[in-house]
Amino acid sequence: MHPLRKHIEELINLTDEEFDMVLSHFEPIKKRKHQYLVQEGELVDKEFWVLKGCLKSYFVDDEGKEHILQFGMENWWITDYESFVKQTPSKISIDCIEDSELLYITFENREKLTAQMHKMERFWAKKSKYGRIALQNRILSLLKNSAKERYDVLLEQYPQLFQRVPKKLIAAYLGVSRETLSRLSL
Amino acid sequence: MHPLRKHIEELINLTDEEFDMVLSHFEPIKKRKHQYLVQEGELVDKEFWVLKGCLKSYFVDDEGKEHILQFGMENWWITDYESFVKQTPSKISIDCIEDSELLYITFENREKLTAQMHKMERFWAKKSKYGRIALQNRILSLLKNSAKERYDVLLEQYPQLFQRVPKKLIAAYLGVSRETLSRLSL
DNA sequence: CATTTTTTGTGACCTACATCACATTAAATC
DNA sequence: GATTTAATGTGATGTAGGTCACAAAAAATG
């Protein structure tokens, strides 16, 4: 089964014809490590689904410090949702941490697809709900947990991440300096 | 026009009949200051819309410190989305900061309503998308901004809040102690 | 495989913010 | 309107985590 189909069918069921229809709205794209998918300031009209690889969506502040909003690995969706939904210039950038293969759907195609296939509208609605819950929990974690506790939570939730990305990126995601992260008695 | 209708029509259009249908799925509820709407540990099967008043959704950590996830004022929706969507016990509580009048819709009624009225499904989908964007921006703010900067952003975004809720709650929302908040040269 | 670049660890020192304690003022509440 | 309760400000002091600097190890790259 196509990995995208497998992914979608975790939330809704599709017939062969329906999945073909879905897939026809996507385009494949390959990028190498260090290449970008989205750059700050541009209008993002695509949502990406990761077939293979690893990416980061991040923001660089005026002191040059990088803050990571989200990682993306196999089966994850990644884009700047603010730019994608509101059609405003992106505040964030998305880069490949590894060579990556993605499928993307444009804003326009997503509108078309959801209009003609109510199931997919429900799929993305569910994704959006779950995404919101994850963000809510991250906020709670930033408010209530120490750096060490946040590290432990992340390690428990996404152990694969620690095999694949440098610690300084983990630090930029958790909101600590890499020196402090290195000193947390792990 | 009914304030709920006015609120909904900011995102989608409704006929009189449609709004009557929507409204028939809600129930009113009144609560006084200090009373709760949701308590940690219970299953939340309602989503509340604030007609009048002010509320907080919050979490108390093991050291007894309160962390505020969200405030709710007129025209805001409030619930524990994690419990509401996943139907799991709530990690957070919701209390009234002022005497409040709300309309609520149960999980079941929301399912019914969205099933028979596609427009409302789209309404909530939009709300969910915008909610996610707001949370994303709050995470960025927690990662990149100092206490003072976060205070300034909040003040600019929701000046009304500062007239209505005690500073210690603002502090609990921003993730600083009330003493530090008091010392930020405002 | 040699060289450049990136990652990681660790010491020394610094700072934003927390905690504790107490006083003052303002709001609730009977 | 007297009394309890909550809100706010401010000093003194503590600490988690930041910053700067350097070295070693590991990866990436030509």
Short mmCIF file of C-alpha atoms (C1' of nucleotides) in Angstrom, two decimals:
data_model
loop_
_atom_site.label_atom_id
_atom_site.label_comp_id
_atom_site.label_asym_id
_atom_site.label_seq_id
_atom_site.Cartn_x
_atom_site.Cartn_y
_atom_site.Cartn_z
CA MET A 1 0.00 0.00 0.00
CA HIS A 2 1.22 3.51 -0.74
CA PRO A 3 2.67 5.00 2.45
CA LEU A 4 0.48 8.08 2.12
CA ARG A 5 -2.58 5.89 1.84
CA LYS A 6 -1.51 3.95 4.89
CA HIS A 7 -1.07 7.22 6.73
CA ILE A 8 -4.45 8.63 5.74
CA GLU A 9 -6.23 5.39 6.48
CA GLU A 10 -5.12 5.67 10.09
CA LEU A 11 -7.85 8.28 10.43
CA ILE A 12 -10.37 7.59 7.65
CA ASN A 13 -11.07 4.82 5.15
CA LEU A 14 -10.53 5.18 1.43
CA THR A 15 -11.42 3.08 -1.61
CA ASP A 16 -8.79 2.55 -4.30
CA GLU A 17 -10.48 5.12 -6.50
CA GLU A 18 -10.65 7.63 -3.70
CA PHE A 19 -6.98 7.27 -2.93
CA ASP A 20 -6.09 7.68 -6.60
CA MET A 21 -8.09 10.86 -6.57
CA VAL A 22 -6.27 12.07 -3.47
CA LEU A 23 -2.85 11.22 -4.83
CA SER A 24 -3.54 12.98 -8.10
CA HIS A 25 -3.70 16.24 -6.16
CA PHE A 26 -0.16 15.82 -4.83
CA GLU A 27 3.21 16.36 -6.47
CA PRO A 28 6.50 14.73 -5.43
CA ILE A 29 9.57 16.77 -4.59
CA LYS A 30 13.09 15.81 -3.55
CA LYS A 31 15.48 18.01 -1.63
CA ARG A 32 18.99 17.48 -0.33
CA LYS A 33 20.33 18.14 3.13
CA HIS A 34 20.70 21.87 3.84
CA GLN A 35 18.33 22.83 1.06
CA TYR A 36 15.25 24.79 1.96
CA LEU A 37 11.60 24.17 1.33
CA VAL A 38 10.28 27.47 2.65
CA GLN A 39 12.10 30.73 3.28
CA GLU A 40 11.04 33.46 5.66
CA GLY A 41 9.06 36.15 3.90
CA GLU A 42 7.66 34.07 1.07
CA LEU A 43 4.06 33.09 0.65
CA VAL A 44 3.57 29.44 1.44
CA ASP A 45 0.95 27.83 -0.76
CA LYS A 46 1.97 24.21 -0.17
CA GLU A 47 1.62 21.69 2.58
CA PHE A 48 4.30 18.98 2.62
CA TRP A 49 4.05 15.39 3.67
CA VAL A 50 7.31 13.63 4.48
CA LEU A 51 7.83 10.36 2.67
CA LYS A 52 11.46 10.07 3.74
CA GLY A 53 13.92 12.32 5.49
CA CYS A 54 14.01 14.87 8.25
CA LEU A 55 13.27 18.60 8.32
CA LYS A 56 12.94 21.53 10.68
CA SER A 57 10.66 24.54 10.67
CA TYR A 58 12.39 27.36 12.49
CA PHE A 59 12.72 31.01 13.20
CA VAL A 60 15.90 33.07 13.60
CA ASP A 61 15.59 35.98 16.04
CA ASP A 62 17.38 39.33 15.85
CA GLU A 63 20.31 38.01 17.93
CA GLY A 64 20.78 35.28 15.34
CA LYS A 65 19.47 32.56 17.62
CA GLU A 66 17.50 29.76 15.99
CA HIS A 67 14.25 28.54 17.53
CA ILE A 68 12.66 25.38 16.25
CA LEU A 69 8.92 25.20 15.96
CA GLN A 70 8.61 21.72 14.59
CA PHE A 71 10.59 18.80 13.28
CA GLY A 72 9.30 16.73 10.40
CA MET A 73 10.06 13.08 9.80
CA GLU A 74 8.40 10.24 7.89
CA ASN A 75 4.59 10.58 7.88
CA TRP A 76 4.61 14.07 9.32
CA TRP A 77 3.06 17.09 7.70
CA ILE A 78 5.02 20.29 7.63
CA THR A 79 4.44 23.82 6.39
CA ASP A 80 3.99 27.26 7.90
CA TYR A 81 0.33 26.94 8.80
CA GLU A 82 -0.01 30.63 9.42
CA SER A 83 1.13 31.52 5.93
CA PHE A 84 -0.69 28.57 4.36
CA VAL A 85 -4.03 29.28 6.02
CA LYS A 86 -4.01 33.06 6.05
CA GLN A 87 -2.04 33.44 2.82
CA THR A 88 0.35 35.89 4.44
CA PRO A 89 4.18 35.97 4.18
CA SER A 90 5.90 33.32 6.25
CA LYS A 91 7.62 34.19 9.53
CA ILE A 92 9.46 30.90 9.52
CA SER A 93 11.73 28.85 7.29
CA ILE A 94 11.80 25.12 6.60
CA ASP A 95 15.09 23.32 5.84
CA CYS A 96 16.10 19.74 5.25
CA ILE A 97 18.19 18.16 7.99
CA GLU A 98 18.63 15.07 5.82
CA ASP A 99 18.07 14.37 2.13
CA SER A 100 14.28 14.25 1.93
CA GLU A 101 11.50 13.06 -0.31
CA LEU A 102 8.17 14.75 0.05
CA LEU A 103 4.73 14.94 -1.46
CA TYR A 104 3.11 18.31 -1.47
CA ILE A 105 -0.38 19.62 -2.07
CA THR A 106 -1.01 23.21 -3.04
CA PHE A 107 -3.55 25.37 -1.24
CA GLU A 108 -5.65 25.39 -4.38
CA ASN A 109 -5.56 21.62 -4.80
CA ARG A 110 -6.41 21.12 -1.17
CA GLU A 111 -9.44 23.35 -1.57
CA LYS A 112 -10.48 21.42 -4.66
CA LEU A 113 -9.94 18.06 -3.04
CA THR A 114 -11.83 18.86 0.14
CA ALA A 115 -14.67 20.36 -1.88
CA GLN A 116 -15.16 17.20 -3.86
CA MET A 117 -14.20 14.72 -1.17
CA HIS A 118 -15.75 15.37 2.15
CA LYS A 119 -13.74 12.55 3.74
CA MET A 120 -10.53 14.45 3.15
CA GLU A 121 -12.00 17.55 4.69
CA ARG A 122 -12.65 15.44 7.75
CA PHE A 123 -9.15 14.02 7.61
CA TRP A 124 -7.55 17.45 7.71
CA ALA A 125 -9.99 18.66 10.32
CA LYS A 126 -8.88 15.80 12.57
CA LYS A 127 -5.23 16.50 11.85
CA SER A 128 -5.80 20.13 12.75
CA LYS A 129 -7.47 19.20 16.03
CA TYR A 130 -4.69 16.84 17.00
CA GLY A 131 -2.07 19.35 15.97
CA ARG A 132 -3.66 21.94 18.20
CA ILE A 133 -3.65 19.54 21.14
CA ALA A 134 0.05 18.83 20.64
CA LEU A 135 0.83 22.55 20.60
CA GLN A 136 -1.25 23.06 23.73
CA ASN A 137 0.76 20.40 25.52
CA ARG A 138 4.00 21.95 24.39
CA ILE A 139 2.91 25.28 25.86
CA LEU A 140 2.05 23.60 29.15
CA SER A 141 5.44 21.94 29.10
CA LEU A 142 7.21 25.26 28.46
CA LEU A 143 5.28 26.84 31.32
CA LYS A 144 5.60 24.15 33.94
CA ASN A 145 8.67 22.03 33.21
CA SER A 146 12.38 22.66 33.69
CA ALA A 147 14.81 22.19 30.81
CA LYS A 148 15.63 18.68 32.04
CA GLU A 149 11.98 17.73 32.31
CA ARG A 150 11.24 19.02 28.82
CA TYR A 151 14.17 17.03 27.54
CA ASP A 152 12.90 13.86 29.19
CA VAL A 153 9.40 14.33 27.81
CA LEU A 154 10.73 14.83 24.29
CA LEU A 155 13.08 11.86 24.57
CA GLU A 156 10.25 9.64 25.68
CA GLN A 157 7.93 10.88 22.94
CA TYR A 158 10.32 10.89 20.00
CA PRO A 159 13.37 8.76 20.77
CA GLN A 160 14.13 8.41 17.02
CA LEU A 161 14.72 12.14 16.84
CA PHE A 162 17.79 11.89 19.06
CA GLN A 163 19.44 9.45 16.67
CA ARG A 164 18.91 11.71 13.72
CA VAL A 165 19.37 15.36 14.63
CA PRO A 166 22.28 17.16 16.36
CA LYS A 167 21.77 18.10 19.99
CA LYS A 168 21.94 21.80 19.24
CA LEU A 169 18.71 21.44 17.27
CA ILE A 170 17.08 19.58 20.14
CA ALA A 171 18.19 22.49 22.33
CA ALA A 172 16.69 25.01 19.89
CA TYR A 173 13.42 23.10 20.03
CA LEU A 174 13.34 22.85 23.82
CA GLY A 175 14.29 26.47 24.37
CA VAL A 176 17.67 25.96 26.10
CA SER A 177 21.24 26.67 25.04
CA ARG A 178 23.19 23.73 23.68
CA GLU A 179 25.70 24.10 26.52
CA THR A 180 22.95 23.74 29.10
CA LEU A 181 21.47 20.79 27.25
CA SER A 182 24.86 19.14 27.23
CA ARG A 183 25.11 19.60 30.99
CA LEU A 184 21.71 18.18 31.90
CA SER A 185 22.71 14.94 33.58
CA LEU A 186 21.18 12.60 31.07
CA MET B 1 -28.85 39.96 15.89
CA HIS B 2 -28.01 37.27 18.40
CA PRO B 3 -24.40 37.74 19.50
CA LEU B 4 -23.59 34.13 18.68
CA ARG B 5 -24.94 34.60 15.20
CA LYS B 6 -22.92 37.74 14.79
CA HIS B 7 -19.88 35.82 15.92
CA ILE B 8 -20.43 32.88 13.56
CA GLU B 9 -21.20 35.14 10.64
CA GLU B 10 -17.74 36.62 10.92
CA LEU B 11 -16.55 33.41 9.27
CA ILE B 12 -19.53 31.97 7.41
CA ASN B 13 -23.00 33.14 6.37
CA LEU B 14 -26.18 31.76 7.83
CA THR B 15 -29.87 32.10 6.99
CA ASP B 16 -32.36 32.69 9.81
CA GLU B 17 -33.41 29.05 9.67
CA GLU B 18 -29.85 27.86 9.77
CA PHE B 19 -29.04 29.96 12.79
CA ASP B 20 -32.14 28.70 14.59
CA MET B 21 -30.94 25.20 13.88
CA VAL B 22 -27.48 26.03 15.24
CA LEU B 23 -28.82 27.71 18.35
CA SER B 24 -31.13 24.80 19.12
CA HIS B 25 -28.04 22.66 19.68
CA PHE B 26 -26.74 24.93 22.43
CA GLU B 27 -27.77 25.32 26.05
CA PRO B 28 -27.26 28.39 28.21
CA ILE B 29 -25.44 28.24 31.54
CA LYS B 30 -24.64 30.86 34.15
CA LYS B 31 -21.81 30.67 36.66
CA ARG B 32 -20.62 33.02 39.34
CA LYS B 33 -17.10 34.23 39.97
CA HIS B 34 -14.87 31.51 41.48
CA GLN B 35 -17.18 28.75 40.31
CA TYR B 36 -15.78 26.14 37.98
CA LEU B 37 -16.86 24.92 34.59
CA VAL B 38 -14.40 22.08 34.25
CA GLN B 39 -12.36 20.30 36.89
CA GLU B 40 -9.14 18.40 36.35
CA GLY B 41 -9.78 14.70 35.93
CA GLU B 42 -13.30 14.89 34.57
CA LEU B 43 -14.33 14.08 31.05
CA VAL B 44 -15.17 17.23 29.13
CA ASP B 45 -18.02 16.72 26.71
CA LYS B 46 -18.91 20.39 26.22
CA GLU B 47 -17.47 23.33 24.38
CA PHE B 48 -18.36 26.71 25.85
CA TRP B 49 -18.90 30.00 24.12
CA VAL B 50 -18.67 33.11 26.28
CA LEU B 51 -21.63 35.44 26.01
CA LYS B 52 -20.52 37.54 28.96
CA GLY B 53 -17.83 37.31 31.59
CA CYS B 54 -14.26 36.15 31.93
CA LEU B 55 -12.71 32.74 32.55
CA LYS B 56 -9.37 30.98 32.70
CA SER B 57 -8.30 27.49 31.71
CA TYR B 58 -5.36 26.48 33.85
CA PHE B 59 -3.20 23.78 35.27
CA VAL B 60 -1.75 23.51 38.79
CA ASP B 61 1.66 21.81 38.98
CA ASP B 62 2.99 19.66 41.82
CA GLU B 63 4.56 22.69 43.54
CA GLY B 64 1.11 24.28 43.61
CA LYS B 65 1.95 26.82 40.91
CA GLU B 66 -0.83 27.81 38.55
CA HIS B 67 -0.17 28.01 34.81
CA ILE B 68 -2.75 29.57 32.54
CA LEU B 69 -3.34 28.08 29.14
CA GLN B 70 -6.07 30.38 27.96
CA PHE B 71 -8.31 33.20 29.03
CA GLY B 72 -11.87 33.39 27.80
CA MET B 73 -13.88 36.55 27.34
CA GLU B 74 -16.89 37.61 25.28
CA ASN B 75 -17.05 35.75 21.94
CA TRP B 76 -14.28 33.33 22.86
CA TRP B 77 -14.63 29.58 22.89
CA ILE B 78 -13.23 27.67 25.81
CA THR B 79 -12.93 24.03 26.81
CA ASP B 80 -10.17 21.47 27.26
CA TYR B 81 -9.75 20.54 23.61
CA GLU B 82 -7.68 17.52 24.45
CA SER B 83 -10.41 16.02 26.62
CA PHE B 84 -13.17 17.20 24.29
CA VAL B 85 -11.62 15.81 21.12
CA LYS B 86 -10.01 12.64 22.45
CA GLN B 87 -12.65 12.01 25.13
CA THR B 88 -10.00 11.50 27.79
CA PRO B 89 -9.93 12.93 31.36
CA SER B 90 -9.03 16.59 31.50
CA LYS B 91 -5.57 17.72 32.62
CA ILE B 92 -6.80 21.25 33.13
CA SER B 93 -9.52 23.13 34.98
CA ILE B 94 -11.68 26.05 33.91
CA ASP B 95 -12.88 28.64 36.44
CA CYS B 96 -14.80 31.88 36.22
CA ILE B 97 -12.82 35.03 36.94
CA GLU B 98 -16.05 37.04 36.75
CA ASP B 99 -19.73 36.12 36.85
CA SER B 100 -20.23 34.58 33.43
CA GLU B 101 -22.95 33.66 30.99
CA LEU B 102 -22.16 30.98 28.47
CA LEU B 103 -23.70 28.88 25.76
CA TYR B 104 -22.42 25.37 25.48
CA ILE B 105 -22.69 22.61 22.91
CA THR B 106 -22.12 19.00 23.82
CA PHE B 107 -19.78 16.76 21.86
CA GLU B 108 -22.80 14.78 20.68
CA ASN B 109 -24.72 17.84 19.54
CA ARG B 110 -21.70 19.17 17.76
CA GLU B 111 -21.34 15.92 15.87
CA LYS B 112 -25.02 16.02 14.98
CA LEU B 113 -24.90 19.63 13.91
CA THR B 114 -21.81 19.29 11.76
CA ALA B 115 -23.22 16.13 10.16
CA GLN B 116 -26.38 17.92 9.05
CA MET B 117 -24.89 21.33 8.45
CA HIS B 118 -21.72 21.33 6.49
CA LYS B 119 -21.29 25.06 6.96
CA MET B 120 -20.81 24.60 10.67
CA GLU B 121 -18.23 21.91 10.08
CA ARG B 122 -16.37 24.48 8.04
CA PHE B 123 -16.85 27.08 10.75
CA TRP B 124 -15.23 24.87 13.38
CA ALA B 125 -12.52 23.77 10.99
CA LYS B 126 -11.59 27.42 10.48
CA LYS B 127 -11.69 28.07 14.21
CA SER B 128 -9.42 25.12 14.74
CA LYS B 129 -6.94 26.34 12.16
CA TYR B 130 -6.85 29.83 13.63
CA GLY B 131 -6.54 28.42 17.13
CA ARG B 132 -3.55 26.38 16.05
CA ILE B 133 -1.88 29.44 14.55
CA ALA B 134 -2.37 31.38 17.77
CA LEU B 135 -0.80 28.57 19.78
CA GLN B 136 2.10 28.38 17.36
CA ASN B 137 2.75 32.07 17.84
CA ARG B 138 2.60 31.71 21.60
CA ILE B 139 5.25 28.97 21.43
CA LEU B 140 7.47 31.20 19.30
CA SER B 141 6.97 33.98 21.82
CA LEU B 142 7.90 31.69 24.73
CA LEU B 143 11.01 30.55 22.87
CA LYS B 144 12.30 33.86 21.62
CA ASN B 145 10.98 36.65 23.84
CA SER B 146 11.95 37.81 27.31
CA ALA B 147 9.32 38.23 30.02
CA LYS B 148 9.05 41.94 29.25
CA GLU B 149 8.64 41.32 25.54
CA ARG B 150 5.94 38.72 26.11
CA TYR B 151 4.17 41.17 28.39
CA ASP B 152 4.26 43.88 25.74
CA VAL B 153 2.94 41.57 23.03
CA LEU B 154 0.06 40.46 25.22
CA LEU B 155 -0.75 44.02 26.26
CA GLU B 156 -0.87 45.09 22.66
CA GLN B 157 -3.01 42.13 21.62
CA TYR B 158 -5.50 42.10 24.47
CA PRO B 159 -5.48 45.41 26.30
CA GLN B 160 -8.94 44.72 27.74
CA LEU B 161 -7.53 41.74 29.63
CA PHE B 162 -5.40 44.00 31.83
CA GLN B 163 -8.45 45.90 33.03
CA ARG B 164 -10.25 42.75 34.01
CA VAL B 165 -7.88 40.21 35.49
CA PRO B 166 -5.36 40.49 38.35
CA LYS B 167 -1.72 40.76 37.40
CA LYS B 168 -0.86 37.45 39.00
CA LEU B 169 -3.01 35.74 36.41
CA ILE B 170 -1.29 37.63 33.61
CA ALA B 171 1.98 36.41 35.14
CA ALA B 172 0.69 32.82 35.23
CA TYR B 173 -0.20 33.13 31.56
CA LEU B 174 3.14 34.63 30.53
CA GLY B 175 5.20 32.17 32.54
CA VAL B 176 6.80 34.59 35.00
CA SER B 177 6.40 35.12 38.74
CA ARG B 178 4.07 37.90 39.81
CA GLU B 179 6.98 39.64 41.55
CA THR B 180 8.98 39.74 38.33
CA LEU B 181 5.97 40.94 36.38
CA SER B 182 5.50 43.73 38.89
CA ARG B 183 9.13 44.75 38.42
CA LEU B 184 9.13 44.87 34.62
CA SER B 185 9.40 48.60 34.01
CA LEU B 186 6.04 49.06 32.38
"C1'" DC C 1 42.45 10.18 2.93
"C1'" DA C 2 43.30 14.86 3.96
"C1'" DT C 3 41.08 18.96 5.08
"C1'" DT C 4 37.45 21.67 6.29
"C1'" DT C 5 33.22 22.04 8.92
"C1'" DT C 6 30.18 20.59 12.46
"C1'" DT C 7 29.21 18.63 16.80
"C1'" DT C 8 29.89 18.02 21.56
"C1'" DG C 9 31.76 18.73 26.21
"C1'" DT C 10 33.38 21.51 29.85
"C1'" DG C 11 35.32 25.40 32.71
"C1'" DA C 12 34.58 30.28 34.28
"C1'" DC C 13 31.64 33.70 34.84
"C1'" DC C 14 27.17 36.36 34.26
"C1'" DT C 15 22.19 37.55 34.41
"C1'" DA C 16 17.25 37.19 34.12
"C1'" DC C 17 14.17 35.67 36.77
"C1'" DA C 18 12.59 33.02 41.06
"C1'" DT C 19 11.75 32.78 45.92
"C1'" DC C 20 10.89 34.48 50.51
"C1'" DA C 21 9.45 38.05 53.42
"C1'" DC C 22 6.98 41.90 54.65
"C1'" DA C 23 4.15 46.20 54.04
"C1'" DT C 24 0.45 48.70 51.75
"C1'" DT C 25 -3.67 49.17 49.42
"C1'" DA C 26 -7.77 47.74 47.35
"C1'" DA C 27 -11.74 44.63 46.99
"C1'" DA C 28 -14.89 41.36 48.48
"C1'" DT C 29 -18.08 39.77 51.80
"C1'" DC C 30 -20.84 39.46 56.04
"C1'" DG D 1 -18.95 49.91 57.15
"C1'" DA D 2 -16.10 46.65 59.65
"C1'" DT D 3 -13.48 42.72 58.74
"C1'" DT D 4 -11.63 39.35 56.15
"C1'" DT D 5 -9.31 38.23 51.79
"C1'" DA D 6 -6.93 39.23 47.65
"C1'" DA D 7 -3.79 42.21 44.97
"C1'" DT D 8 0.29 44.71 44.44
"C1'" DG D 9 4.98 46.59 45.25
"C1'" DT D 10 9.55 46.18 46.79
"C1'" DG D 11 13.90 44.66 49.26
"C1'" DA D 12 17.24 40.85 49.96
"C1'" DT D 13 19.04 36.86 48.35
"C1'" DG D 14 19.20 32.39 45.59
"C1'" DT D 15 19.59 29.70 41.25
"C1'" DA D 16 18.65 27.78 36.67
"C1'" DG D 17 20.23 28.52 32.76
"C1'" DG D 18 22.81 31.83 29.54
"C1'" DT D 19 27.22 33.39 27.42
"C1'" DC D 20 32.02 33.17 26.11
"C1'" DA D 21 36.00 30.56 25.28
"C1'" DC D 22 38.55 26.67 24.14
"C1'" DA D 23 39.54 21.78 22.95
"C1'" DA D 24 38.51 17.25 21.29
"C1'" DA D 25 36.04 14.25 18.43
"C1'" DA D 26 33.24 13.20 14.71
"C1'" DA D 27 31.26 14.06 10.12
"C1'" DA D 28 31.05 15.87 5.82
"C1'" DT D 29 33.33 17.06 1.54
"C1'" DG D 30 36.62 17.62 -2.23
#
